[in-house]
Amino acid sequence: MKVYLRTYGCQMNERDSEHIAADFAGRGWEIADSPDDADAIIVNACSVREQAELKVVGLLGRLVSARLARPRGGLPAIGLIGCMAQNVGAKIVSKFPEIDFVAGSRKTAAVAGIAEEIVRRRLAGRGHPPLPEGMGRRTAKFSDAFVDVSDDPSDFLKIDKHLSAPPSALVSVMQGCQMNCSYCIVPKVRGAQRSRPMADILREIERLAERGTREVTLLGQVVNAYGREFPREGGISNFVRLLRAVNEIGGIERIRFTSPHPSYFSDELIDSYGSLEKLCEYVHLPLQWGSDAILKKMNRPYRAGRFLDIVSRLRKRVPNISVSTDIIVGFPGETEEDFELTRSAFREAGFDMAFIFRYSPRAGTPSAEMPDDVPEEEKRRRNAELLGELEKTSRAYNGSLVGSVQEVLVEGPARRGEGVMMGRTRTHRKALFKAPESLAGSLARVRVLSATTTALEAELA
Ligand code: SF4
């Protein structure tokens, strides 16, 4: 049997989908490249932006029509899972009663089992619901779809399977978030923070290293708050203890993490840069906004000055560190003065990369109750101005690398083909260079020949 998985959203969703794919593979399923001949079609969808949800609704409409056009007996099971399933899954099923199942964001480990059972029952001509005991429970009924958005507190503990061991692998260390930023739907759909036991995470990384992985990215909504539920040992935060333990794993050459929160960026975490040799000289640290008044309205419990202090201390420890960020422009009540404060924080931090979003209210969040009073054209202008700032800093950063020799982890063939491989520097710059495919998965040294804002052209050194 074959399963087709389509994933939208952040790296947490990607990681969940990878676990699900590995679970299917362990049950003897093949992973299909297209939905056309799949026995199960699973859409893992993000709920962070309304626009993303609308795209998924469009996709589901197309999938359902394609399914109805298939000859009888060849019907694939269609499932919607993840944050969007958690948020609006029941509504979606009332719109598309042809959907077979909805599994919320705390049901990830159960998805393959549910889909398999539905397909088996359909093939045996028995219809699918109700599913047997132990397979989750139906928590809503619209049409005859199986809808379970209940909380399984042990779900996140089971997300540890990998389809393969890529050179660079994602590892979830926690789920959920308790920060309650006023614009964010994540705490509602993913629940409060829960950290995995450190021993489980280390075992998973050791297994990846044995199979060839060289770099791990530790994932969490507020990854540097990892283990705040556990007692601290020796006065050291559990996140820093985790980094130190991963640093000791043989075969792992590089460590990254995303996304940290400025409020949990402790002195000992700053000191880990430059002292843990595997910790890469790169950090993605969301600023969100450079005006304290707006940060307060966002319920982000730090000040812009604190953020800039972290960046400056990181740069002192590791002068070549690359820093990227997330920014939202056009938040309710944002004035031109607020924008200028952000522009100045943006310049001072010297971000090499940034994801800049125009604010749009998200139903179900506190900020959706605030007047969305910055006109759309003003949001676009502010967005474009920050992108202009970013272009200058990232061009200058990448340009400064021309002529230097950099270590890259060779991830595989580049999209452009023609014998060109893609690798990333420790500072997370993408480098493209001609090399044999046999180098995939190893560290190589390349000389940078030229640079654009997004990539480095290089040759093997
Ligand atoms: S820290 Fe804020 S923005 Fe990030 S997931 Fe938690 S609530 Fe959302």
Short mmCIF file of C-alpha atoms and ligand atoms in Angstrom, two decimals:
data_model
loop_
_atom_site.label_atom_id
_atom_site.label_comp_id
_atom_site.label_asym_id
_atom_site.label_seq_id
_atom_site.Cartn_x
_atom_site.Cartn_y
_atom_site.Cartn_z
CA MET A 1 0.00 0.00 0.00
CA LYS A 2 1.08 3.58 -0.61
CA VAL A 3 0.70 6.78 1.37
CA TYR A 4 1.04 10.33 0.07
CA LEU A 5 1.93 12.95 2.68
CA ARG A 6 1.66 16.69 2.07
CA THR A 7 3.08 19.03 4.70
CA TYR A 8 2.52 22.74 5.28
CA GLY A 9 4.08 24.97 7.91
CA CYS A 10 7.08 24.97 10.18
CA GLN A 11 9.90 22.51 10.83
CA MET A 12 7.88 20.97 13.68
CA ASN A 13 5.27 19.93 11.12
CA GLU A 14 7.98 18.64 8.79
CA ARG A 15 9.41 16.60 11.63
CA ASP A 16 5.99 15.20 12.59
CA SER A 17 5.40 14.19 8.96
CA GLU A 18 8.76 12.47 8.83
CA HIS A 19 7.86 10.45 11.92
CA ILE A 20 4.52 9.50 10.34
CA ALA A 21 6.23 8.48 7.07
CA ALA A 22 8.67 6.30 9.04
CA ASP A 23 5.76 4.76 10.94
CA PHE A 24 4.04 3.87 7.64
CA ALA A 25 7.30 2.48 6.23
CA GLY A 26 7.70 0.32 9.33
CA ARG A 27 4.23 -1.11 8.58
CA GLY A 28 5.36 -2.04 5.06
CA TRP A 29 3.85 0.94 3.22
CA GLU A 30 5.54 2.79 0.36
CA ILE A 31 5.76 6.58 0.34
CA ALA A 32 4.07 7.88 -2.84
CA ASP A 33 5.31 10.92 -4.79
CA SER A 34 1.83 11.85 -5.92
CA PRO A 35 -1.70 11.42 -4.56
CA ASP A 36 -2.86 9.78 -7.81
CA ASP A 37 -2.21 6.16 -6.92
CA ALA A 38 -2.03 6.45 -3.11
CA ASP A 39 -4.20 4.32 -0.81
CA ALA A 40 -4.02 7.00 1.88
CA ILE A 41 -3.56 10.76 1.44
CA ILE A 42 -2.58 12.73 4.51
CA VAL A 43 -2.44 16.51 4.71
CA ASN A 44 -0.46 17.85 7.68
CA ALA A 45 -1.55 21.47 7.76
CA CYS A 46 -0.47 24.62 9.55
CA SER A 47 -2.88 26.95 11.28
CA VAL A 48 -0.61 29.91 12.01
CA ARG A 49 -1.95 32.08 9.20
CA GLU A 50 -5.48 32.25 7.85
CA GLN A 51 -4.10 32.42 4.31
CA ALA A 52 -2.36 29.04 4.78
CA GLU A 53 -5.63 27.48 5.94
CA LEU A 54 -7.41 28.77 2.84
CA LYS A 55 -4.76 27.13 0.63
CA VAL A 56 -5.32 23.81 2.39
CA VAL A 57 -9.10 24.09 1.96
CA GLY A 58 -8.45 24.52 -1.79
CA LEU A 59 -6.17 21.47 -1.82
CA LEU A 60 -8.71 19.34 0.07
CA GLY A 61 -11.39 20.35 -2.45
CA ARG A 62 -9.15 19.18 -5.30
CA LEU A 63 -8.24 15.94 -3.53
CA VAL A 64 -11.88 15.12 -2.80
CA SER A 65 -12.90 15.79 -6.44
CA ALA A 66 -10.01 13.67 -7.71
CA ARG A 67 -11.02 10.90 -5.35
CA LEU A 68 -14.64 10.99 -6.48
CA ALA A 69 -13.42 10.63 -10.08
CA ARG A 70 -11.56 7.41 -9.29
CA PRO A 71 -13.19 4.09 -10.14
CA ARG A 72 -15.10 2.53 -7.23
CA GLY A 73 -12.94 0.30 -5.07
CA GLY A 74 -9.86 2.44 -5.65
CA LEU A 75 -10.80 5.11 -3.14
CA PRO A 76 -7.93 6.40 -1.01
CA ALA A 77 -8.51 7.36 2.61
CA ILE A 78 -8.07 11.13 3.07
CA GLY A 79 -6.92 12.49 6.42
CA LEU A 80 -6.34 16.02 7.71
CA ILE A 81 -3.91 16.21 10.62
CA GLY A 82 -1.79 18.68 12.61
CA CYS A 83 -2.48 22.18 13.90
CA MET A 84 -5.16 23.00 11.35
CA ALA A 85 -6.95 19.73 12.13
CA GLN A 86 -6.80 20.67 15.80
CA ASN A 87 -8.10 24.18 15.18
CA VAL A 88 -10.82 23.75 12.56
CA GLY A 89 -10.88 20.03 11.69
CA ALA A 90 -14.50 19.51 12.68
CA LYS A 91 -15.60 22.47 10.54
CA ILE A 92 -13.59 21.17 7.59
CA VAL A 93 -15.29 17.79 7.81
CA SER A 94 -18.70 19.41 7.76
CA LYS A 95 -17.59 21.15 4.52
CA PHE A 96 -15.98 18.02 3.02
CA PRO A 97 -17.83 14.98 4.39
CA GLU A 98 -15.71 12.82 2.03
CA ILE A 99 -12.73 13.27 4.37
CA ASP A 100 -12.17 10.03 6.26
CA PHE A 101 -10.37 11.19 9.35
CA VAL A 102 -9.12 14.18 11.28
CA ALA A 103 -6.37 13.77 13.86
CA GLY A 104 -5.31 16.75 15.98
CA SER A 105 -1.81 17.95 16.75
CA ARG A 106 -1.59 15.72 19.83
CA LYS A 107 -2.40 12.56 17.87
CA THR A 108 0.62 12.47 15.55
CA ALA A 109 1.90 9.10 16.73
CA ALA A 110 -1.52 7.51 16.08
CA VAL A 111 -1.96 8.74 12.48
CA ALA A 112 -0.43 5.78 10.60
CA GLY A 113 -2.44 3.28 12.67
CA ILE A 114 -5.72 5.14 12.12
CA ALA A 115 -5.16 5.46 8.36
CA GLU A 116 -4.13 1.82 8.04
CA GLU A 117 -7.21 0.62 9.90
CA ILE A 118 -9.51 2.75 7.73
CA VAL A 119 -7.93 1.47 4.51
CA ARG A 120 -8.10 -2.17 5.71
CA ARG A 121 -11.75 -1.84 6.67
CA ARG A 122 -12.58 -0.19 3.39
CA LEU A 123 -10.78 -2.89 1.40
CA ALA A 124 -12.64 -5.54 3.40
CA GLY A 125 -15.90 -3.77 2.52
CA ARG A 126 -16.69 -3.05 6.14
CA GLY A 127 -16.72 0.75 6.04
CA HIS A 128 -14.37 2.43 8.47
CA PRO A 129 -15.83 3.78 11.70
CA PRO A 130 -15.92 3.10 14.52
CA LEU A 131 -12.26 2.28 15.00
CA PRO A 132 -11.30 -0.31 17.60
CA GLU A 133 -10.50 0.52 21.21
CA GLY A 134 -7.02 1.90 21.77
CA MET A 135 -6.94 3.73 18.46
CA GLY A 136 -8.01 7.07 19.83
CA ARG A 137 -11.61 8.01 20.30
CA ARG A 138 -14.01 9.91 18.15
CA THR A 139 -14.46 13.36 19.66
CA ALA A 140 -16.76 14.92 17.12
CA LYS A 141 -19.22 13.52 14.62
CA PHE A 142 -20.00 15.15 11.28
CA SER A 143 -20.65 12.76 8.42
CA ASP A 144 -19.06 9.39 9.17
CA ALA A 145 -15.51 10.70 9.45
CA PHE A 146 -13.33 9.72 12.39
CA VAL A 147 -12.47 12.98 14.19
CA ASP A 148 -10.15 12.94 17.18
CA VAL A 149 -8.72 16.21 18.45
CA SER A 150 -8.42 15.10 22.07
CA ASP A 151 -5.20 15.52 24.02
CA ASP A 152 -2.92 12.50 24.22
CA PRO A 153 -0.37 13.62 26.82
CA SER A 154 2.09 10.92 25.78
CA ASP A 155 1.85 11.59 22.02
CA PHE A 156 4.96 13.78 21.80
CA LEU A 157 7.03 11.17 23.64
CA LYS A 158 6.57 8.82 20.72
CA ILE A 159 7.73 11.16 17.92
CA ASP A 160 11.15 9.59 17.43
CA LYS A 161 11.10 7.66 14.14
CA HIS A 162 13.10 8.72 11.08
CA LEU A 163 12.55 7.47 7.55
CA SER A 164 16.26 7.85 6.84
CA ALA A 165 19.25 9.45 8.50
CA PRO A 166 19.89 12.54 6.35
CA PRO A 167 23.17 14.45 6.77
CA SER A 168 21.20 17.09 8.64
CA ALA A 169 18.28 15.82 10.75
CA LEU A 170 15.50 17.46 12.76
CA VAL A 171 14.90 16.24 16.31
CA SER A 172 11.89 17.39 18.37
CA VAL A 173 12.81 18.00 21.98
CA MET A 174 9.50 19.39 23.18
CA GLN A 175 6.02 20.31 22.09
CA GLY A 176 3.67 23.17 22.83
CA CYS A 177 4.23 26.62 24.25
CA GLN A 178 3.11 28.55 27.30
CA MET A 179 4.27 32.03 26.25
CA ASN A 180 0.88 33.16 24.90
CA CYS A 181 2.07 35.86 22.52
CA SER A 182 -1.08 37.80 21.75
CA TYR A 183 -1.00 37.16 17.97
CA CYS A 184 -0.18 33.45 18.06
CA ILE A 185 -2.47 30.44 17.74
CA VAL A 186 0.21 27.89 18.67
CA PRO A 187 -0.55 27.59 22.42
CA LYS A 188 -4.19 26.92 21.51
CA VAL A 189 -3.44 24.24 18.91
CA ARG A 190 -0.30 22.64 20.34
CA GLY A 191 -1.10 23.02 24.05
CA ALA A 192 1.25 23.89 26.89
CA GLN A 193 4.94 23.06 26.81
CA ARG A 194 5.95 19.43 27.37
CA SER A 195 9.60 18.39 27.16
CA ARG A 196 10.84 14.94 26.17
CA PRO A 197 13.11 13.14 28.62
CA MET A 198 16.73 13.95 27.82
CA ALA A 199 17.70 10.26 27.66
CA ASP A 200 15.13 9.65 24.87
CA ILE A 201 16.44 12.58 22.83
CA LEU A 202 20.05 11.47 23.21
CA ARG A 203 19.18 7.90 22.23
CA GLU A 204 17.41 9.18 19.10
CA ILE A 205 20.43 11.30 18.13
CA GLU A 206 22.84 8.42 18.78
CA ARG A 207 20.78 6.21 16.46
CA LEU A 208 20.83 8.92 13.77
CA ALA A 209 24.60 9.32 14.16
CA GLU A 210 25.11 5.55 13.79
CA ARG A 211 23.16 5.70 10.52
CA GLY A 212 25.20 8.64 9.13
CA THR A 213 23.63 11.89 10.34
CA ARG A 214 26.28 14.56 10.97
CA GLU A 215 24.16 17.55 12.02
CA VAL A 216 21.10 17.82 14.25
CA THR A 217 18.70 20.72 14.68
CA LEU A 218 16.91 20.56 18.03
CA LEU A 219 13.32 21.71 17.59
CA GLY A 220 10.85 23.31 19.96
CA GLN A 221 8.45 26.25 19.95
CA VAL A 222 10.60 27.82 22.69
CA VAL A 223 13.47 25.42 22.39
CA ASN A 224 15.70 27.10 24.97
CA ALA A 225 12.96 26.62 27.59
CA TYR A 226 13.50 22.87 27.11
CA GLY A 227 13.21 21.00 30.39
CA ARG A 228 11.88 23.88 32.49
CA GLU A 229 9.43 21.32 33.93
CA PHE A 230 12.33 19.18 35.20
CA PRO A 231 14.57 19.89 38.20
CA ARG A 232 17.80 21.71 37.35
CA GLU A 233 21.00 19.86 38.11
CA GLY A 234 24.09 21.76 39.21
CA GLY A 235 22.32 25.08 38.66
CA ILE A 236 22.55 24.64 34.88
CA SER A 237 19.50 24.98 32.66
CA ASN A 238 18.32 21.72 31.17
CA PHE A 239 18.64 23.13 27.66
CA VAL A 240 22.33 23.86 28.16
CA ARG A 241 22.77 20.40 29.74
CA LEU A 242 21.13 18.92 26.64
CA LEU A 243 23.46 20.87 24.33
CA ARG A 244 26.48 19.68 26.31
CA ALA A 245 25.31 16.06 26.15
CA VAL A 246 24.67 16.23 22.37
CA ASN A 247 28.11 17.78 21.97
CA GLU A 248 29.55 14.52 23.36
CA ILE A 249 27.83 12.22 20.84
CA GLY A 250 30.35 10.64 18.48
CA GLY A 251 29.60 11.10 14.77
CA ILE A 252 27.60 14.30 15.32
CA GLU A 253 29.69 17.20 14.05
CA ARG A 254 27.26 20.09 14.23
CA ILE A 255 24.42 21.24 16.48
CA ARG A 256 21.76 23.85 15.73
CA PHE A 257 18.49 24.69 17.47
CA THR A 258 15.32 26.58 16.64
CA SER A 259 13.53 28.66 17.77
CA PRO A 260 14.85 30.15 20.99
CA HIS A 261 13.05 32.92 22.88
CA PRO A 262 14.95 36.01 24.09
CA SER A 263 13.48 35.58 27.60
CA TYR A 264 15.21 32.20 28.03
CA PHE A 265 18.52 33.19 26.42
CA SER A 266 20.63 32.76 29.55
CA ASP A 267 24.26 33.76 30.14
CA GLU A 268 25.29 30.11 30.14
CA LEU A 269 23.62 29.67 26.74
CA ILE A 270 25.57 32.64 25.38
CA ASP A 271 28.73 31.11 26.88
CA SER A 272 27.99 27.82 25.10
CA TYR A 273 28.88 29.55 21.82
CA GLY A 274 32.58 29.20 21.27
CA SER A 275 32.93 26.67 24.09
CA LEU A 276 30.85 23.80 22.67
CA GLU A 277 32.82 23.12 19.51
CA LYS A 278 29.88 21.47 17.70
CA LEU A 279 27.46 24.34 18.31
CA CYS A 280 27.30 26.22 15.00
CA GLU A 281 27.93 29.94 14.71
CA TYR A 282 24.33 30.67 13.80
CA VAL A 283 21.24 31.63 15.74
CA HIS A 284 17.67 32.30 14.67
CA LEU A 285 16.34 34.60 17.38
CA PRO A 286 12.88 36.11 16.83
CA LEU A 287 12.80 39.83 17.68
CA GLN A 288 9.21 40.29 16.39
CA TRP A 289 9.29 44.01 17.06
CA GLY A 290 11.77 46.72 18.05
CA SER A 291 9.38 48.94 20.03
CA ASP A 292 8.86 48.11 23.70
CA ALA A 293 5.28 49.39 23.57
CA ILE A 294 4.41 46.96 20.78
CA LEU A 295 6.35 44.09 22.40
CA LYS A 296 4.18 44.65 25.47
CA LYS A 297 1.00 44.54 23.38
CA MET A 298 2.32 41.35 21.80
CA ASN A 299 2.77 39.91 25.29
CA ARG A 300 6.45 39.33 24.55
CA PRO A 301 8.07 39.67 28.00
CA TYR A 302 11.40 41.29 27.02
CA ARG A 303 12.50 44.69 25.86
CA ALA A 304 14.26 45.52 22.59
CA GLY A 305 17.35 46.57 24.60
CA ARG A 306 17.59 43.11 26.16
CA PHE A 307 17.38 41.51 22.71
CA LEU A 308 20.13 43.76 21.33
CA ASP A 309 22.28 43.01 24.36
CA ILE A 310 22.02 39.25 23.66
CA VAL A 311 23.02 39.78 20.03
CA SER A 312 25.93 42.03 20.96
CA ARG A 313 27.25 39.54 23.54
CA LEU A 314 26.92 36.68 21.04
CA ARG A 315 28.90 38.72 18.50
CA LYS A 316 31.58 39.40 21.09
CA ARG A 317 31.98 35.69 21.81
CA VAL A 318 31.78 34.59 18.18
CA PRO A 319 32.53 37.50 15.83
CA ASN A 320 31.48 35.63 12.66
CA ILE A 321 28.12 34.48 14.08
CA SER A 322 25.18 34.81 11.69
CA VAL A 323 21.93 36.02 13.22
CA SER A 324 18.48 35.71 11.67
CA THR A 325 15.11 36.75 13.01
CA ASP A 326 11.33 36.99 12.59
CA ILE A 327 9.58 40.36 12.39
CA ILE A 328 5.89 41.23 12.16
CA VAL A 329 5.01 44.61 10.64
CA GLY A 330 1.69 46.40 11.00
CA PHE A 331 0.71 45.12 14.43
CA PRO A 332 -2.39 46.89 15.89
CA GLY A 333 -1.52 50.39 17.10
CA GLU A 334 1.91 50.43 15.42
CA THR A 335 2.91 54.03 14.65
CA GLU A 336 5.59 55.42 12.36
CA GLU A 337 7.68 56.02 15.49
CA ASP A 338 7.36 52.35 16.46
CA PHE A 339 8.42 51.40 12.97
CA GLU A 340 11.50 53.64 13.14
CA LEU A 341 12.46 51.96 16.44
CA THR A 342 12.23 48.58 14.73
CA ARG A 343 14.24 49.79 11.76
CA SER A 344 16.94 51.02 14.12
CA ALA A 345 16.94 47.73 16.13
CA PHE A 346 17.10 45.87 12.82
CA ARG A 347 20.18 47.87 11.77
CA GLU A 348 21.86 47.54 15.14
CA ALA A 349 21.37 43.76 15.25
CA GLY A 350 22.68 43.47 11.65
CA PHE A 351 20.52 40.49 10.76
CA ASP A 352 21.88 38.36 7.94
CA MET A 353 18.51 36.80 7.30
CA ALA A 354 14.96 37.63 8.40
CA PHE A 355 11.44 36.42 7.87
CA ILE A 356 9.27 39.53 7.70
CA PHE A 357 5.51 39.06 7.93
CA ARG A 358 2.69 41.55 7.48
CA TYR A 359 0.36 41.27 10.46
CA SER A 360 -3.05 39.76 9.85
CA PRO A 361 -5.41 38.96 12.72
CA ARG A 362 -5.76 35.29 13.59
CA ALA A 363 -9.22 34.29 14.84
CA GLY A 364 -9.02 32.85 18.35
CA THR A 365 -6.01 34.95 19.44
CA PRO A 366 -6.12 37.96 21.83
CA SER A 367 -4.76 40.36 19.22
CA ALA A 368 -7.67 39.52 16.90
CA GLU A 369 -9.78 41.55 19.36
CA MET A 370 -7.59 44.64 18.78
CA PRO A 371 -8.40 46.99 15.90
CA ASP A 372 -6.32 46.03 12.83
CA ASP A 373 -5.66 49.72 12.23
CA VAL A 374 -2.50 49.85 10.10
CA PRO A 375 -3.59 50.16 6.45
CA GLU A 376 -2.51 47.31 4.18
CA GLU A 377 -0.46 49.60 1.92
CA GLU A 378 1.39 50.92 4.96
CA LYS A 379 2.14 47.33 6.04
CA ARG A 380 3.49 46.64 2.56
CA ARG A 381 5.69 49.74 2.64
CA ARG A 382 7.16 48.87 6.04
CA ASN A 383 7.71 45.30 4.92
CA ALA A 384 9.51 46.48 1.76
CA GLU A 385 11.69 48.91 3.73
CA LEU A 386 12.86 46.21 6.12
CA LEU A 387 13.52 43.88 3.19
CA GLY A 388 15.69 46.67 1.73
CA GLU A 389 17.66 46.83 5.01
CA LEU A 390 18.00 43.06 5.00
CA GLU A 391 19.30 42.98 1.47
CA LYS A 392 22.12 45.36 2.42
CA THR A 393 23.22 43.34 5.48
CA SER A 394 22.93 39.91 3.91
CA ARG A 395 24.75 41.04 0.76
CA ALA A 396 27.53 42.52 2.93
CA TYR A 397 27.75 39.36 5.05
CA ASN A 398 27.82 36.97 2.09
CA GLY A 399 30.18 39.30 0.20
CA SER A 400 32.62 39.24 3.12
CA LEU A 401 32.97 35.48 2.60
CA VAL A 402 34.19 35.75 -1.02
CA GLY A 403 37.74 34.36 -1.22
CA SER A 404 37.49 32.53 2.10
CA VAL A 405 37.53 28.77 2.63
CA GLN A 406 34.48 27.44 4.48
CA GLU A 407 33.54 24.09 5.93
CA VAL A 408 30.24 22.84 4.47
CA LEU A 409 28.12 19.83 5.27
CA VAL A 410 27.25 18.41 1.84
CA GLU A 411 23.51 17.77 1.91
CA GLY A 412 23.01 16.46 -1.65
CA PRO A 413 22.54 17.49 -5.29
CA ALA A 414 21.40 21.10 -5.81
CA ARG A 415 18.10 21.67 -7.59
CA ARG A 416 19.85 23.07 -10.63
CA GLY A 417 21.47 19.64 -11.32
CA GLU A 418 24.55 19.50 -13.64
CA GLY A 419 26.74 17.89 -10.99
CA VAL A 420 26.22 20.82 -8.60
CA MET A 421 25.95 19.92 -4.92
CA MET A 422 24.45 21.94 -2.07
CA GLY A 423 25.97 22.31 1.35
CA ARG A 424 25.65 24.67 4.27
CA THR A 425 28.36 26.51 6.13
CA ARG A 426 28.38 26.44 9.92
CA THR A 427 26.78 29.89 9.68
CA HIS A 428 23.89 28.33 7.69
CA ARG A 429 24.81 29.95 4.37
CA LYS A 430 23.82 27.89 1.37
CA ALA A 431 26.84 27.04 -0.85
CA LEU A 432 26.62 25.58 -4.37
CA PHE A 433 29.64 23.84 -5.87
CA LYS A 434 30.58 21.10 -8.34
CA ALA A 435 31.43 17.86 -6.56
CA PRO A 436 30.82 14.13 -6.90
CA GLU A 437 27.55 12.88 -5.38
CA SER A 438 29.59 10.52 -3.22
CA LEU A 439 30.46 13.53 -1.05
CA ALA A 440 26.83 13.78 0.16
CA GLY A 441 26.71 13.41 3.92
CA SER A 442 30.31 14.45 4.54
CA LEU A 443 32.03 17.64 5.58
CA ALA A 444 34.00 19.35 2.82
CA ARG A 445 36.00 22.53 2.44
CA VAL A 446 35.00 24.96 -0.30
CA ARG A 447 36.43 28.25 -1.52
CA VAL A 448 33.78 30.96 -2.01
CA LEU A 449 33.95 32.45 -5.52
CA SER A 450 31.00 34.85 -5.49
CA ALA A 451 27.94 35.63 -3.43
CA THR A 452 24.34 36.77 -3.81
CA THR A 453 22.03 37.68 -0.94
CA THR A 454 20.84 34.08 -0.70
CA ALA A 455 23.69 31.78 -1.77
CA LEU A 456 27.41 31.35 -2.23
CA GLU A 457 28.96 30.05 -5.46
CA ALA A 458 31.97 27.96 -4.50
CA GLU A 459 34.46 25.30 -5.57
CA LEU A 460 36.04 22.43 -3.65
CA ALA A 461 39.15 23.76 -1.90
S1 SF4 B 1 6.71 31.95 21.81
FE1 SF4 B 1 4.95 33.17 21.16
S2 SF4 B 1 5.11 33.15 18.89
FE2 SF4 B 1 6.37 31.46 19.65
S3 SF4 B 1 4.99 29.67 19.63
FE3 SF4 B 1 4.92 30.55 21.70
S4 SF4 B 1 3.14 31.92 21.66
FE4 SF4 B 1 3.69 31.49 19.51
#
